[in-house]
Coordinates of C-alpha atoms and ligand atoms in Angstrom, one line a residue:
X1 CA 220.9 -65.6 139.1
X2 CA 222.8 -62.8 140.8
X3 CA 222.3 -59.1 140.8
X4 CA 223.4 -56.1 142.7
X5 CA 220.8 -54.9 145.2
X6 CA 221.3 -51.2 145.5
X7 CA 218.5 -50.8 148.0
X8 CA 216.6 -53.2 150.2
X9 CA 212.8 -53.1 149.7
X10 CA 211.4 -51.3 152.8
X11 CA 209.4 -53.5 155.2
X12 CA 205.8 -53.0 156.2
X13 CA 204.8 -52.6 159.9
X14 CA 204.3 -56.4 160.1
X15 CA 208.1 -56.9 159.6
X16 CA 210.2 -59.2 157.4
X17 CA 207.9 -62.1 157.5
X18 CA 204.1 -62.2 157.8
X19 CA 202.3 -65.4 158.6
X20 CA 198.6 -65.8 157.6
X21 CA 196.6 -68.8 158.5
X22 CA 195.4 -70.3 155.2
X23 CA 192.8 -73.0 155.6
X24 CA 191.6 -74.8 152.6
X25 CA 190.4 -78.2 151.6
X26 CA 193.1 -79.9 149.5
X27 CA 191.5 -81.9 146.8
X28 CA 193.0 -84.9 144.9
X29 CA 191.5 -85.6 141.5
X30 CA 191.8 -89.4 141.0
X31 CA 189.9 -89.3 137.6
X32 CA 192.6 -87.4 135.7
X33 CA 189.9 -86.9 133.1
X34 CA 191.4 -84.0 131.2
X35 CA 188.3 -83.0 129.4
X36 CA 188.4 -79.2 129.8
X37 CA 190.0 -78.5 126.5
X38 CA 190.1 -74.7 127.0
X39 CA 192.2 -75.1 130.2
X40 CA 194.5 -77.7 128.6
X41 CA 195.2 -75.4 125.6
X42 CA 196.0 -72.6 128.0
X43 CA 198.4 -75.0 129.8
X44 CA 200.1 -75.9 126.5
X45 CA 200.5 -72.2 125.7
X46 CA 201.9 -71.5 129.2
X47 CA 204.5 -74.1 128.8
X48 CA 205.5 -73.1 125.2
X49 CA 205.6 -69.3 126.0
X50 CA 207.6 -69.5 129.2
X51 CA 210.7 -67.2 129.2
X52 CA 213.6 -66.7 131.5
X53 CA 214.5 -63.6 133.5
X54 CA 218.0 -63.8 131.9
X55 CA 216.4 -63.2 128.5
X56 CA 216.1 -59.5 129.4
X57 CA 219.0 -57.2 128.6
X58 CA 220.0 -56.3 132.1
X59 CA 223.0 -54.4 130.8
X60 CA 220.6 -51.6 129.7
X61 CA 221.5 -48.3 131.3
X62 CA 218.3 -47.2 133.2
X63 CA 218.4 -43.6 134.1
X64 CA 214.9 -42.4 135.0
X65 CA 216.2 -39.2 136.4
X66 CA 217.8 -38.2 133.1
X67 CA 214.7 -39.2 131.3
X68 CA 212.6 -37.0 133.6
X69 CA 215.0 -34.1 133.4
X70 CA 214.5 -34.1 129.6
X71 CA 210.7 -34.2 130.1
X72 CA 210.9 -31.3 132.6
X73 CA 213.1 -29.3 130.2
X74 CA 210.4 -29.9 127.6
X75 CA 207.7 -28.4 129.8
X76 CA 206.3 -31.3 131.9
X77 CA 206.0 -29.1 135.0
X78 CA 203.5 -26.5 133.6
X79 CA 201.6 -29.3 131.9
X80 CA 201.2 -31.2 135.2
X81 CA 200.1 -28.1 137.1
X82 CA 197.5 -27.3 134.4
X83 CA 196.1 -30.8 134.2
X84 CA 196.4 -32.0 137.8
X85 CA 195.5 -28.8 139.6
X86 CA 197.6 -29.8 142.6
X87 CA 197.1 -28.2 146.1
X88 CA 200.3 -26.3 145.6
X89 CA 202.2 -25.5 142.4
X90 CA 204.8 -28.1 141.6
X91 CA 208.1 -26.6 140.7
X92 CA 210.6 -28.6 138.6
X93 CA 212.2 -30.2 141.7
X94 CA 208.9 -31.4 143.0
X95 CA 207.8 -32.6 139.6
X96 CA 211.0 -34.7 139.4
X97 CA 210.7 -36.2 142.9
X98 CA 206.9 -36.9 142.5
X99 CA 207.4 -38.7 139.2
X100 CA 210.4 -40.7 140.4
X101 CA 208.6 -41.8 143.5
X102 CA 205.3 -42.5 141.8
X103 CA 207.1 -44.7 139.4
X104 CA 208.9 -46.6 142.2
X105 CA 205.6 -46.8 144.1
X106 CA 203.7 -48.3 141.2
X107 CA 206.4 -50.8 140.3
X108 CA 206.8 -51.8 144.0
X109 CA 203.1 -52.6 144.3
X110 CA 203.5 -54.7 141.2
X111 CA 206.3 -56.6 142.9
X112 CA 204.2 -57.2 146.1
X113 CA 201.1 -58.2 144.0
X114 CA 203.3 -60.7 142.2
X115 CA 204.3 -62.3 145.5
X116 CA 200.6 -62.5 146.4
X117 CA 199.9 -64.2 143.0
X118 CA 202.7 -66.6 143.6
X119 CA 201.3 -67.7 147.0
X120 CA 197.7 -67.6 146.0
X121 CA 198.3 -69.7 142.8
X122 CA 200.1 -72.3 144.8
X123 CA 197.0 -72.5 147.0
X124 CA 194.9 -73.0 143.9
X125 CA 197.0 -76.0 142.8
X126 CA 195.9 -77.6 146.1
X127 CA 192.3 -76.5 146.3
X128 CA 190.9 -76.6 142.7
X129 CA 189.3 -80.0 142.0
X130 CA 190.1 -80.5 138.3
X131 CA 193.5 -81.9 137.1
X132 CA 193.5 -79.6 134.1
X133 CA 193.3 -76.6 136.4
X134 CA 196.0 -78.0 138.7
X135 CA 198.3 -78.4 135.7
X136 CA 197.7 -74.8 134.6
X137 CA 198.0 -73.3 138.0
X138 CA 201.3 -75.2 138.6
X139 CA 202.5 -73.6 135.4
X140 CA 201.3 -70.2 136.6
X141 CA 203.2 -70.6 139.9
X142 CA 206.4 -70.7 137.9
X143 CA 205.4 -67.6 135.9
X144 CA 204.7 -65.7 139.2
X145 CA 208.1 -66.6 140.6
X146 CA 209.7 -65.2 137.5
X147 CA 207.6 -62.0 137.8
X148 CA 208.7 -61.5 141.4
X149 CA 212.3 -62.0 140.3
X150 CA 212.2 -59.5 137.4
X151 CA 210.4 -56.7 139.3
X152 CA 212.6 -57.1 142.3
X153 CA 215.7 -57.0 140.1
X154 CA 214.4 -53.9 138.3
X155 CA 213.6 -52.1 141.5
X156 CA 216.8 -52.9 143.4
X157 CA 219.4 -53.1 140.7
X158 CA 218.1 -50.6 138.2
X159 CA 215.9 -48.1 140.1
X160 CA 217.5 -48.2 143.5
X161 CA 214.2 -46.9 145.0
X162 CA 211.2 -48.9 146.2
X163 CA 208.2 -49.0 148.6
X164 CA 206.8 -51.4 151.0
X165 CA 203.4 -53.0 150.3
X166 CA 200.5 -50.6 150.6
X167 CA 198.2 -51.4 153.5
X168 CA 195.1 -51.9 151.4
X169 CA 196.9 -54.3 149.0
X170 CA 198.3 -56.1 152.0
X171 CA 194.8 -56.5 153.5
X172 CA 193.4 -57.8 150.2
X173 CA 196.2 -60.4 149.8
X174 CA 195.7 -61.6 153.3
X175 CA 191.9 -62.0 152.7
X176 CA 192.6 -63.9 149.6
X177 CA 195.0 -66.2 151.2
X178 CA 193.0 -66.7 154.4
X179 CA 189.8 -67.6 152.6
X180 CA 189.0 -71.3 152.7
X181 CA 187.0 -71.3 149.4
X182 CA 189.1 -72.0 146.4
X183 CA 186.9 -70.1 144.0
X184 CA 187.3 -67.0 146.2
X185 CA 191.1 -67.3 145.8
X186 CA 190.5 -67.4 142.1
X187 CA 188.1 -64.5 142.2
X188 CA 190.3 -62.3 144.3
X189 CA 193.6 -63.1 142.6
X190 CA 192.9 -64.0 138.9
X191 CA 190.0 -61.7 138.4
X192 CA 190.4 -58.7 140.7
X193 CA 194.2 -58.3 141.5
X194 CA 195.4 -59.6 138.1
X195 CA 192.7 -57.8 136.2
X196 CA 193.8 -54.5 137.8
X197 CA 197.4 -55.4 137.2
X198 CA 196.9 -55.9 133.5
X199 CA 195.4 -52.4 133.1
X200 CA 198.1 -50.9 135.4
X201 CA 201.0 -52.6 133.6
X202 CA 199.7 -51.3 130.3
X203 CA 199.6 -47.7 131.6
X204 CA 203.1 -47.8 133.2
X205 CA 204.5 -49.3 130.0
X206 CA 203.0 -46.4 128.1
X207 CA 204.4 -43.9 130.6
X208 CA 207.9 -45.3 130.3
X209 CA 207.9 -45.5 126.5
X210 CA 211.5 -44.3 126.4
X211 CA 212.9 -46.9 128.8
X212 CA 213.6 -50.1 126.8
X213 CA 214.2 -52.5 129.7
X214 CA 210.9 -51.8 131.5
X215 CA 209.2 -52.1 128.1
X216 CA 210.5 -55.5 127.5
X217 CA 209.9 -56.6 131.1
X218 CA 206.3 -55.4 131.2
X219 CA 205.5 -56.8 127.8
X220 CA 206.7 -60.2 128.8
X221 CA 204.8 -60.1 132.2
X222 CA 201.6 -58.9 130.5
X223 CA 201.8 -61.8 128.0
X224 CA 201.7 -64.2 131.0
X225 CA 199.1 -62.2 133.0
X226 CA 196.6 -62.2 130.1
X227 CA 196.7 -66.0 130.3
X228 CA 196.3 -65.9 134.1
X229 CA 193.2 -63.7 133.9
X230 CA 191.8 -66.0 131.2
X231 CA 192.4 -69.0 133.5
X232 CA 190.3 -67.3 136.2
X233 CA 187.5 -66.5 133.8
X234 CA 187.4 -70.0 132.2
X235 CA 187.5 -71.7 135.6
X236 CA 184.8 -69.7 137.3
X237 CA 182.3 -69.1 134.5
X238 CA 180.3 -72.3 134.8
X239 CA 180.6 -72.4 138.6
X240 CA 179.0 -69.0 139.1
X241 CA 176.4 -69.3 136.4
X242 CA 175.1 -72.7 137.4
X243 CA 176.3 -74.1 140.6
X244 CA 176.0 -71.5 143.3
X245 CA 173.1 -71.1 145.8
X246 CA 171.8 -67.6 146.3
X247 CA 173.6 -67.4 149.7
X248 CA 176.9 -68.4 148.2
X249 CA 176.5 -66.0 145.4
X250 CA 175.7 -63.2 147.8
X251 CA 179.0 -63.9 149.7
X252 CA 180.9 -63.6 146.4
X253 CA 179.1 -60.3 145.7
X254 CA 180.3 -59.0 149.1
X255 CA 183.8 -60.1 148.4
X256 CA 183.8 -58.4 145.0
X257 CA 182.6 -55.1 146.4
X258 CA 185.1 -55.1 149.3
X259 CA 188.0 -56.1 147.0
X260 CA 187.1 -53.3 144.7
X261 CA 187.3 -50.7 147.5
X262 CA 190.7 -52.1 148.6
X263 CA 192.1 -52.1 145.1
X264 CA 190.9 -48.6 144.5
X265 CA 192.7 -47.5 147.8
X266 CA 195.8 -49.4 146.7
X267 CA 196.1 -46.8 143.9
X268 CA 196.1 -43.8 146.3
X269 CA 199.7 -42.8 146.6
X270 CA 199.6 -41.6 150.2
X271 CA 203.0 -43.4 151.0
X272 CA 204.6 -41.3 148.3
X273 CA 203.3 -38.1 149.9
X274 CA 204.5 -39.3 153.3
X275 CA 208.0 -40.1 152.1
X276 CA 208.3 -36.8 150.3
X277 CA 207.3 -35.0 153.4
X278 CA 204.2 -33.4 151.8
X279 CA 201.1 -32.9 153.8
X280 CA 199.6 -36.4 153.5
X281 CA 196.0 -35.4 154.3
X282 CA 195.9 -32.5 151.8
X283 CA 197.5 -34.5 149.0
X284 CA 195.5 -37.6 149.6
X285 CA 192.3 -35.6 149.5
X286 CA 193.5 -34.0 146.3
X287 CA 194.4 -37.5 144.9
X288 CA 190.9 -38.8 145.8
X289 CA 189.1 -35.9 144.2
X290 CA 190.9 -34.4 141.3
X291 CA 189.2 -35.5 138.1
X292 CA 192.4 -36.7 136.4
X293 CA 193.4 -39.0 139.3
X294 CA 189.8 -40.3 139.7
X295 CA 189.6 -41.0 136.0
X296 CA 192.9 -42.8 136.1
X297 CA 191.8 -45.0 139.0
X298 CA 188.5 -45.8 137.3
X299 CA 190.3 -46.9 134.2
X300 CA 192.2 -49.5 136.1
X301 CA 188.9 -51.4 136.2
X302 CA 188.5 -51.7 132.4
X303 CA 189.2 -55.4 132.4
X304 CA 187.7 -56.4 135.8
X305 CA 184.2 -55.1 135.0
X306 CA 183.6 -57.1 131.7
X307 CA 185.2 -60.2 133.3
X308 CA 182.8 -60.0 136.2
X309 CA 180.0 -59.7 133.7
X310 CA 181.1 -62.8 131.9
X311 CA 181.2 -64.6 135.2
X312 CA 177.6 -63.6 136.0
X313 CA 178.8 -61.5 138.9
X314 CA 177.7 -58.1 137.7
X315 CA 174.5 -58.7 139.7
X316 CA 172.1 -55.9 140.8
X317 CA 174.0 -55.5 144.1
X318 CA 177.4 -55.3 142.5
X319 CA 176.0 -53.0 139.8
X320 CA 174.7 -50.7 142.5
X321 CA 178.1 -50.5 144.1
X322 CA 179.8 -50.0 140.8
X323 CA 177.3 -47.4 139.8
X324 CA 178.4 -45.3 142.8
X325 CA 182.1 -45.7 141.8
X326 CA 181.3 -44.9 138.2
X327 CA 182.6 -48.2 137.0
X328 CA 179.7 -49.4 134.9
X329 CA 181.0 -47.5 132.0
X330 CA 183.3 -50.4 131.3
X331 CA 180.7 -53.2 131.2
X332 CA 180.6 -53.3 127.4
X333 CA 184.4 -53.5 127.0
X334 CA 185.8 -56.7 125.8
X335 CA 186.4 -59.4 128.5
X336 CA 189.6 -61.5 128.7
X337 CA 188.2 -64.3 126.7
X338 CA 187.2 -62.0 123.8
X339 CA 190.4 -60.0 124.1
X340 CA 193.2 -61.5 126.3
X341 CA 195.5 -58.5 125.8
X342 CA 194.7 -55.4 127.7
X343 CA 195.5 -52.3 125.7
X344 CA 195.2 -49.1 127.8
X345 CA 191.7 -47.7 127.2
X346 CA 191.5 -45.2 124.4
X347 CA 190.3 -42.4 126.7
X348 CA 193.4 -42.8 128.8
X349 CA 195.7 -42.9 125.8
X350 CA 194.2 -39.6 124.7
X351 CA 194.6 -38.0 128.2
X352 CA 198.2 -39.1 128.4
X353 CA 199.0 -37.9 124.9
X354 CA 197.5 -34.6 125.7
X355 CA 199.5 -34.5 128.9
X356 CA 202.7 -35.1 127.1
X357 CA 202.1 -32.9 124.1
X358 CA 205.0 -30.6 124.1
X359 CA 207.1 -32.5 126.6
X360 CA 208.8 -34.3 123.7
X361 CA 208.6 -37.6 125.4
X362 CA 207.3 -39.6 122.6
X363 CA 204.0 -41.1 124.0
X364 CA 205.4 -41.5 127.5
X365 CA 203.6 -39.7 130.3
X366 CA 203.6 -38.4 133.8
X367 CA 202.7 -40.8 136.5
X368 CA 199.3 -40.5 138.1
X369 CA 197.3 -42.9 140.1
Ligands
FE2_401 FE1 202.3 -62.2 137.7
FE2_402 FE1 199.6 -63.6 137.2

């Protein structure tokens, strides 16, 4: 596989390579019992539904600037100013640069999250005790390599604009990799990071409705991710409901609460403001508090909350933390076993449609996070 890399992905402060000490017990399963049918059928699905990065039509002409210019010509600017109430009015030039960079920022964090998933899932292959789960995780490792490949190709060959990993996502990935408990790797990666990714992918796909390559790319990746999240839910459900001591459960609650804060911070686009030379404090404060952006961030948790509930982790302590973040509104949404796909929540679809009304962009929307 060869493609033109128009831009190198910027490096974080830690440099080109970052080493984290991962300690875990590697478990052999000498029984090979293969009795967890739900995991085995997920494994069969994973093998059958695998695709190749070359299946995408990479000859597609991707011109986000032209797409945005059309939207701006159709009144995107006034719409954004009215809905987002920014600290200073966004003229057309600023609307363009904000949108272009937000799109690159979101897609770049997807790329970095995918690398995290690749590494974390490899760790799961070693640490999870059951053969069925090792099989499935091995299959997922191949999926994640492909996801890294397609996002990287899209960002460098097609967009020509990208961002380094956000510090909060970096911290969370480090925590997940460093943790010696295999179930915490699952919890962090399959339930939290991938749960959020499923919701975020859906939103970006909707925003970029008039760009066929990213549509195809995200649809394929989401198909895989919905299996990955289901893998996490199926693997952990019995464990948390029956086999944990209260101290162990408390540690998992702490992890969930901390991971939630880091994931929420990962959605704050301070690096975009910094690169654009906008006042980072003022714009970050705005992003933290403006109702549209807050609502957008909350909706990224639509899959995580019901999945935690299914795992028995929506305990009084987690509930109290989620209450403060206004996330309990999603507890009655369908979890990943009931509904593996993650359609963007109806409230968000409505907001985005309203946002785009009059911009002529056919269901696609402005970026916000
Ligand atoms: Fe992935
Ligand atoms: Fe995944």
